[in-house]
Coordinates of C-alpha atoms and ligand atoms in Angstrom, one line a residue:
M1 CA -0.9 7.8 26.5
N2 CA -2.1 6.8 23.1
K3 CA -0.4 4.8 20.4
V4 CA -0.8 6.6 17.0
L5 CA 0.7 6.2 13.6
L6 CA 2.4 9.5 12.9
I7 CA 3.0 10.2 9.2
S8 CA 5.1 12.9 7.7
F9 CA 5.0 14.0 4.0
G10 CA 7.6 15.4 1.6
E11 CA 7.3 19.0 2.7
I12 CA 9.4 20.6 0.0
F13 CA 7.0 20.0 -2.9
L14 CA 4.1 20.6 -0.6
K15 CA 4.9 24.3 -0.2
G16 CA 3.1 27.0 -2.2
K17 CA -0.4 27.4 -3.4
N18 CA -1.0 23.7 -4.4
R19 CA -0.6 22.6 -0.9
P20 CA -4.3 22.2 0.1
F21 CA -4.9 20.3 -3.2
F22 CA -1.9 17.9 -2.6
L23 CA -2.9 17.3 1.0
K24 CA -6.5 16.5 0.1
K25 CA -5.3 13.9 -2.4
L26 CA -2.8 12.5 0.0
K27 CA -5.4 12.2 2.8
K28 CA -7.8 10.3 0.6
L29 CA -5.0 7.8 -0.2
I30 CA -4.0 7.4 3.4
V31 CA -7.7 6.9 4.3
I32 CA -7.9 4.1 1.7
A33 CA -4.7 2.5 3.1
A34 CA -6.1 2.6 6.6
S35 CA -9.4 1.2 5.5
C36 CA -8.3 -2.3 6.2
D37 CA -9.1 -1.5 9.9
E38 CA -12.7 -0.6 10.5
T39 CA -12.2 1.7 13.4
A40 CA -9.0 3.5 12.3
L41 CA -9.3 7.3 11.9
V42 CA -7.1 9.5 9.8
E43 CA -6.6 13.1 10.8
L44 CA -4.5 15.9 9.3
S45 CA -3.3 18.6 11.5
D46 CA -0.2 20.6 12.3
N47 CA 1.8 19.2 9.3
R48 CA 1.3 15.6 10.1
F49 CA -1.3 12.8 9.4
Y50 CA -2.3 10.8 12.4
I51 CA -3.9 7.4 12.3
R52 CA -5.7 6.6 15.6
D53 CA -8.0 4.0 17.0
F54 CA -6.7 1.1 15.0
S55 CA -6.7 -2.4 16.6
E56 CA -3.2 -3.6 17.4
Q57 CA -3.4 -6.7 15.2
N58 CA -4.0 -4.5 12.1
L59 CA -1.1 -2.2 12.7
S60 CA 1.5 -3.9 10.6
K61 CA -1.0 -4.3 7.7
I62 CA -1.8 -0.6 7.9
I63 CA 2.0 0.2 7.8
E64 CA 2.6 -2.0 4.8
R65 CA -0.2 -0.2 2.9
V66 CA 0.9 3.3 3.9
K67 CA 4.4 2.4 2.8
K68 CA 3.0 2.3 -0.8
V69 CA 1.3 5.7 -0.7
F70 CA 3.3 8.1 -2.7
G71 CA 3.8 11.5 -1.0
V72 CA 4.5 9.8 2.4
H73 CA 8.0 10.6 3.5
S74 CA 8.1 8.5 6.7
M75 CA 6.0 7.2 9.5
S76 CA 6.4 6.1 13.1
V77 CA 4.4 4.3 15.7
A78 CA 4.5 7.0 18.3
L79 CA 3.3 7.4 21.9
E80 CA 1.1 10.5 22.1
T81 CA 1.1 12.3 25.3
S82 CA 0.4 15.8 26.7
K83 CA 3.2 18.3 26.5
D84 CA 4.2 18.7 30.1
L85 CA 7.7 17.5 30.8
A86 CA 6.7 14.8 33.3
S87 CA 4.4 13.1 30.7
I88 CA 7.1 13.3 28.1
E89 CA 9.5 11.6 30.5
I90 CA 7.1 8.7 31.2
A91 CA 6.6 8.3 27.4
C92 CA 10.3 8.3 26.8
I93 CA 10.9 5.6 29.3
E94 CA 8.1 3.5 27.8
A95 CA 9.5 4.0 24.3
A96 CA 13.0 3.1 25.3
K97 CA 12.1 0.1 27.4
E98 CA 12.4 -2.5 24.5
P99 CA 15.4 -1.1 22.6
A100 CA 17.3 -0.6 25.9
K101 CA 17.1 -4.4 26.5
N102 CA 19.7 -5.2 23.9
M103 CA 21.2 -2.0 22.6
P104 CA 24.0 -0.3 24.5
T105 CA 24.0 3.3 23.3
F106 CA 21.3 5.9 22.5
K107 CA 20.6 9.6 22.0
V108 CA 17.5 11.8 22.2
D109 CA 16.6 13.8 19.2
T110 CA 14.0 16.5 19.8
K111 CA 12.1 18.7 17.4
R112 CA 9.9 21.5 18.5
A113 CA 7.0 22.4 16.1
D114 CA 5.8 24.6 19.0
K115 CA 8.4 27.3 19.1
N116 CA 6.8 28.8 22.2
Y117 CA 7.5 25.7 24.3
S118 CA 9.3 26.6 27.6
M119 CA 12.5 24.7 26.8
K120 CA 14.7 24.6 23.6
S121 CA 15.1 21.4 21.7
M122 CA 18.7 20.8 22.9
E123 CA 17.6 21.4 26.5
I124 CA 14.8 18.9 26.2
S125 CA 17.1 16.3 24.7
A126 CA 19.7 16.8 27.4
H127 CA 17.1 16.6 30.1
L128 CA 15.5 13.4 28.8
G129 CA 18.9 11.8 28.1
G130 CA 19.5 12.2 31.8
V131 CA 16.2 10.7 32.8
L132 CA 16.9 7.7 30.6
L133 CA 20.4 7.2 31.9
D134 CA 19.0 7.2 35.5
K135 CA 16.3 4.6 34.5
F136 CA 18.4 2.3 32.4
Q137 CA 21.8 2.1 34.2
Q138 CA 23.5 0.0 31.6
L139 CA 22.8 2.5 28.8
K140 CA 25.4 5.1 27.5
V141 CA 24.9 8.2 25.4
D142 CA 26.5 8.2 22.0
I143 CA 25.6 11.4 20.0
H144 CA 27.4 10.4 16.8
N145 CA 26.7 6.8 16.4
P146 CA 23.9 5.6 18.8
S147 CA 22.5 2.1 18.5
F148 CA 19.0 3.6 18.9
T149 CA 17.5 7.1 19.0
V150 CA 14.6 8.3 21.0
Y151 CA 12.7 10.9 18.9
V152 CA 10.7 13.5 20.6
E153 CA 8.4 15.8 18.6
V154 CA 6.8 18.6 20.6
R155 CA 3.9 19.6 18.4
Q156 CA 1.1 22.2 18.8
E157 CA -1.3 19.9 20.7
N158 CA 0.6 17.0 22.0
A159 CA 4.1 15.5 22.2
Y160 CA 5.0 12.3 20.2
I161 CA 7.7 9.9 21.2
Y162 CA 9.1 7.0 19.2
C163 CA 12.3 5.1 18.5
E164 CA 11.8 3.9 14.9
R165 CA 11.3 5.7 11.7
I166 CA 9.8 3.7 8.8
M167 CA 10.5 5.2 5.4
G168 CA 7.6 5.8 3.0
P169 CA 8.0 5.7 -0.8
G170 CA 8.5 9.5 -1.3
G171 CA 7.2 11.0 -4.5
M172 CA 3.9 12.9 -5.0
P173 CA 0.3 11.8 -4.2
V174 CA -1.2 9.9 -7.0
G175 CA -3.6 12.1 -9.0
S176 CA -1.8 15.4 -8.0
S177 CA -0.1 15.6 -11.4
G178 CA -3.0 14.5 -13.7
R179 CA -3.8 11.3 -15.5
A180 CA -1.9 9.3 -18.2
M181 CA -2.8 6.4 -20.4
L182 CA 0.0 3.7 -20.2
L183 CA 0.5 1.1 -22.9
L184 CA 0.8 -2.0 -20.7
S185 CA 2.2 -5.3 -22.0
G186 CA 2.9 -8.4 -20.0
G187 CA 6.7 -7.6 -20.0
I188 CA 9.0 -6.4 -17.3
D189 CA 9.2 -2.8 -18.4
S190 CA 5.7 -1.3 -18.6
P191 CA 4.6 -2.2 -15.0
V192 CA 7.8 -0.5 -13.8
A193 CA 6.8 2.5 -15.9
A194 CA 3.4 2.5 -14.1
Y195 CA 5.1 2.7 -10.7
M196 CA 7.4 5.5 -11.8
L197 CA 4.6 7.6 -13.3
A198 CA 2.5 7.1 -10.2
K199 CA 5.5 8.2 -8.1
R200 CA 5.4 11.6 -9.8
G201 CA 1.8 12.0 -8.9
L202 CA 0.1 10.6 -12.1
E203 CA -3.0 8.6 -12.0
I204 CA -2.7 5.7 -14.4
E205 CA -5.1 4.1 -16.8
A206 CA -3.8 1.4 -19.0
V207 CA -4.4 -0.1 -22.5
H208 CA -3.5 -3.6 -23.5
F209 CA -3.5 -5.0 -27.0
F210 CA -4.1 -8.7 -27.4
S211 CA -4.5 -10.9 -30.5
P212 CA -6.5 -14.0 -30.0
P213 CA -6.0 -16.8 -31.1
Y214 CA -2.3 -15.9 -31.5
T215 CA -2.2 -14.8 -27.8
S216 CA -3.9 -16.8 -25.1
E217 CA -6.4 -16.0 -22.4
R218 CA -3.6 -16.7 -20.0
A219 CA -1.4 -14.1 -21.5
K220 CA -4.2 -11.5 -21.0
Q221 CA -4.8 -12.7 -17.5
K222 CA -1.1 -12.1 -16.8
V223 CA -1.5 -8.4 -17.8
I224 CA -4.6 -8.1 -15.5
D225 CA -2.5 -9.6 -12.7
L226 CA 0.3 -7.1 -13.3
A227 CA -2.2 -4.2 -13.3
K228 CA -3.5 -5.5 -9.9
I229 CA 0.0 -5.6 -8.4
A230 CA 0.8 -2.1 -9.8
S231 CA -2.5 -0.8 -8.4
E232 CA -1.1 -1.3 -4.9
Y233 CA 1.0 1.8 -5.6
C234 CA -1.0 3.5 -8.4
G235 CA -4.5 3.1 -7.0
P236 CA -7.3 1.4 -9.0
I237 CA -6.3 1.0 -12.7
K238 CA -8.9 1.1 -15.4
L239 CA -7.5 -1.4 -18.0
H240 CA -8.8 -1.1 -21.5
I241 CA -8.4 -4.3 -23.5
V242 CA -8.1 -3.9 -27.2
P243 CA -8.6 -6.8 -29.6
F244 CA -5.7 -6.3 -32.1
T245 CA -5.8 -9.4 -34.3
K246 CA -7.5 -7.7 -37.3
V247 CA -5.1 -4.8 -37.3
Q248 CA -2.1 -7.2 -37.1
E249 CA -3.3 -9.5 -39.8
E250 CA -4.0 -6.6 -42.2
I251 CA -0.6 -5.1 -41.6
Y252 CA 1.0 -8.6 -42.1
E253 CA -0.9 -9.1 -45.3
K254 CA -0.3 -5.7 -46.9
C255 CA 2.8 -4.1 -45.6
H256 CA 6.5 -4.7 -46.0
H257 CA 7.5 -7.3 -43.4
E258 CA 10.5 -5.4 -42.1
L259 CA 8.2 -2.5 -41.2
L260 CA 5.7 -4.7 -39.3
T261 CA 6.8 -3.8 -35.8
V262 CA 6.9 -0.1 -36.3
I263 CA 3.6 0.1 -38.2
M264 CA 2.0 -2.0 -35.5
R265 CA 3.4 0.3 -32.8
R266 CA 2.0 3.3 -34.7
F267 CA -1.4 1.7 -34.6
M268 CA -1.1 1.0 -30.9
M269 CA -0.2 4.7 -30.2
K270 CA -3.1 5.9 -32.4
I271 CA -5.7 3.7 -30.7
A272 CA -4.3 4.5 -27.2
E273 CA -4.5 8.2 -28.0
N274 CA -8.2 7.8 -28.9
I275 CA -8.9 5.9 -25.7
A276 CA -6.8 8.5 -23.7
Q277 CA -8.9 11.4 -25.1
M278 CA -12.2 9.6 -24.3
N279 CA -11.0 9.1 -20.7
K280 CA -9.6 12.6 -20.2
C281 CA -5.9 11.5 -19.9
S282 CA -3.4 14.3 -20.8
A283 CA -0.5 12.0 -21.9
L284 CA 0.4 8.6 -23.2
A285 CA 3.1 6.6 -21.6
T286 CA 5.1 3.5 -22.5
G287 CA 7.8 1.3 -21.0
E288 CA 10.3 1.9 -23.8
S289 CA 13.9 2.2 -23.1
L290 CA 16.4 3.6 -25.6
G291 CA 18.3 1.1 -27.6
Q292 CA 16.8 -2.0 -25.9
V293 CA 15.4 -3.5 -29.1
A294 CA 15.1 -2.6 -32.8
S295 CA 11.8 -0.8 -32.2
Q296 CA 13.4 1.4 -29.5
T297 CA 16.0 3.3 -31.5
L298 CA 15.7 7.1 -31.7
E299 CA 14.4 6.8 -35.3
S300 CA 11.8 4.1 -34.3
L301 CA 10.7 6.2 -31.3
Y302 CA 10.3 9.2 -33.5
A303 CA 8.2 7.2 -35.9
T304 CA 5.8 6.1 -33.2
N305 CA 5.9 9.5 -31.5
S306 CA 5.1 11.5 -34.5
Y307 CA 2.0 9.5 -35.4
V308 CA 0.2 11.0 -32.4
D309 CA -0.4 14.5 -31.2
M310 CA -0.5 13.7 -27.5
L311 CA 2.5 14.1 -25.2
V312 CA 4.2 10.7 -24.8
L313 CA 6.0 9.9 -21.5
R314 CA 8.8 7.3 -21.4
P315 CA 9.9 7.1 -17.8
L316 CA 12.4 4.3 -18.5
V317 CA 14.0 5.8 -21.5
C318 CA 17.5 6.1 -19.9
L319 CA 17.5 3.1 -17.5
D320 CA 19.2 -0.1 -18.4
K321 CA 17.6 -3.5 -18.0
L322 CA 19.2 -4.4 -14.7
E323 CA 18.0 -1.1 -13.2
I324 CA 14.5 -1.8 -14.5
I325 CA 14.6 -5.4 -13.1
S326 CA 15.7 -4.2 -9.7
I327 CA 12.6 -1.9 -9.5
A328 CA 10.4 -4.7 -10.8
E329 CA 11.6 -6.9 -8.0
K330 CA 11.1 -4.2 -5.4
I331 CA 7.5 -3.6 -6.5
N332 CA 6.8 -7.3 -6.9
T333 CA 5.9 -7.4 -10.6
Y334 CA 9.0 -9.3 -11.7
E335 CA 7.9 -12.8 -11.0
T336 CA 4.7 -12.3 -12.9
S337 CA 6.3 -10.5 -15.8
I338 CA 8.7 -13.4 -16.5
Q339 CA 6.0 -16.0 -16.8
P340 CA 6.5 -17.2 -20.4
F341 CA 3.3 -16.1 -22.2
E342 CA 3.3 -14.7 -25.7
D343 CA 2.7 -11.0 -26.4
C344 CA 1.1 -9.7 -29.6
C345 CA 4.3 -8.0 -30.5
T346 CA 6.3 -11.2 -30.5
V347 CA 3.7 -13.1 -32.6
F348 CA 4.3 -11.1 -35.7
T349 CA 7.9 -10.2 -35.3
P350 CA 9.7 -9.7 -38.6
R351 CA 13.0 -11.6 -39.1
H352 CA 14.8 -8.4 -40.1
P353 CA 13.1 -5.4 -38.5
V354 CA 14.3 -2.0 -39.6
T355 CA 16.1 0.0 -37.0
K356 CA 15.9 3.3 -38.8
P357 CA 12.5 3.5 -40.3
K358 CA 11.8 6.3 -42.8
I359 CA 8.5 8.1 -42.3
E360 CA 7.8 8.2 -46.1
N361 CA 8.2 4.4 -46.3
L362 CA 5.9 3.9 -43.4
E363 CA 3.3 6.2 -45.0
K364 CA 3.6 4.5 -48.3
N365 CA 2.8 1.1 -46.7
E366 CA 0.1 2.5 -44.5
A367 CA -1.7 3.9 -47.6
K368 CA -2.5 0.3 -48.4
L369 CA -4.5 0.0 -45.2
D370 CA -7.9 1.4 -44.1
V371 CA -6.3 3.0 -41.1
E372 CA -9.4 4.8 -39.9
G373 CA -11.6 1.8 -40.3
L374 CA -9.2 -0.5 -38.5
V375 CA -8.8 2.0 -35.6
K376 CA -12.6 2.5 -35.4
S377 CA -13.4 -1.2 -35.2
A378 CA -10.6 -1.8 -32.6
L379 CA -12.2 0.9 -30.5
E380 CA -15.6 -0.5 -30.9
E381 CA -14.4 -3.9 -29.6
T382 CA -12.5 -2.5 -26.7
Y383 CA -13.7 -3.3 -23.2
T384 CA -12.6 -2.2 -19.8
I385 CA -11.7 -4.0 -16.5
E386 CA -11.2 -2.2 -13.2
C387 CA -8.0 -3.6 -11.5
L388 CA -7.6 -3.3 -7.7
P389 CA -5.1 -4.9 -5.3
E390 CA -5.9 -8.5 -4.6
S391 CA -6.2 -8.1 -0.9
K392 CA -8.9 -5.4 -1.0
Ligands
ATP401 P1 7.7 -4.5 -21.9 O1 8.6 -5.3 -20.9 O2 7.0 -3.3 -21.2 O3 6.9 -5.3 -22.7 P2 9.7 -4.6 -23.8 O4 11.1 -4.2 -23.5 O5 9.3 -6.0 -24.0 O6 8.8 -3.8 -22.9 P3 8.4 -4.0 -26.3 O7 7.7 -5.3 -26.2 O8 9.1 -3.6 -27.5 O9 9.5 -3.8 -25.2 O10 7.3 -2.9 -25.9 C1 7.7 -1.6 -25.7 C2 6.5 -0.9 -25.1 O11 5.4 -0.9 -25.9 C3 6.0 -1.5 -23.8 O12 6.8 -1.1 -22.7 C4 4.6 -1.1 -23.7 O13 4.5 0.2 -23.2 C5 4.2 -1.1 -25.2 N1 3.6 -2.4 -25.5 C6 4.2 -3.5 -26.1 N2 3.3 -4.5 -26.3 C7 2.1 -4.1 -25.8 C8 0.8 -4.6 -25.7 N3 0.5 -5.9 -26.1 N4 -0.2 -3.9 -25.2 C9 0.1 -2.6 -24.8 N5 1.3 -2.0 -24.9 C10 2.3 -2.7 -25.4
MG402 MG1 7.3 -6.6 -24.3

């Protein structure tokens, strides 16, 4: 009898002709998650991933990491045994031993992947229920509301027995939907956007604009820290850092102040679009949410959107702040996001920003700037940092 980590994936989206592609991506991510144990082996067969040969003290670490792999539906620490009924009985007794100590009722839930097995699922459950009742005299069966369940999966090669199912994050394997360039600030929203995009299978690269000396080294470090935390879910994130001071100063000097924020955002989008194209990303993404601030009205979003050709994804557009915060807490970015460091957007905030900018007004103001030159020099000064989870 072996102890294995049995992993099931969201089978609905894994149907059809993309299946081998999805599974290859998913396997790679699970292998990375299991790499914290030198001897652990990941195998895909018969609709499940199996992690074997790990050392016991690394098991909870592996589980914590697999819990962050999108595409994983659930996992269980299972006893692996041969499919003869006597072996399954022994494994069931072993699996139920601990929960039977302090839980009064149970049921057996059997699934047969091997439809040629000599007994039907219901018969197997009934038989094993009887075996467990004999062994643990204080236990009772409760089909509808058991205090624990003994799961039995009779698969093609072996049978698997476990009592606990640990939920994975769901979603689709990172990289299976393509790659997007996320505008990442040090705020609460954009790291949550990273998580949501990754959940739908997008690989993320990020671009951050900073404006020394108006914004500090510490503010930039905060963004790097956020990218590292997000990378636990998203995989390694290439973070492109763009010095933005010159652009902001030019806009401040030459443009109408109530348009500062929108024009600055248009530059951010334009520069991000260039970096996205250079890095083969098929979409831009932001953490914008409709109506949150003056720059996030429909008119302002249109003004930034229409300045670029690339598709712009806004995964938070219809969430309210409390919903966003609760995701930020779940993915552990919140505490870092609320550290009080300045962002380049807040440094040059106009006192009375327009909420409904007119495109012709923006264009009239931008005509006073050397847009191409400013974009080009920002791109020349951009540098890239690879962000990985801290523990790796
Ligand atoms: P966030 O919490 O993500 O900063 P926010 O509610 O504070 O969002 P804004 O500061 O207006 O809103 O930013 C809106 C979006 O613009 C951000 O979600 C992010 O995608 C992008 N953005 C803002 N500042 C920067 C920056 N310095 N570098 C890169 N992207 C930025
Ligand atoms: Mg912000």
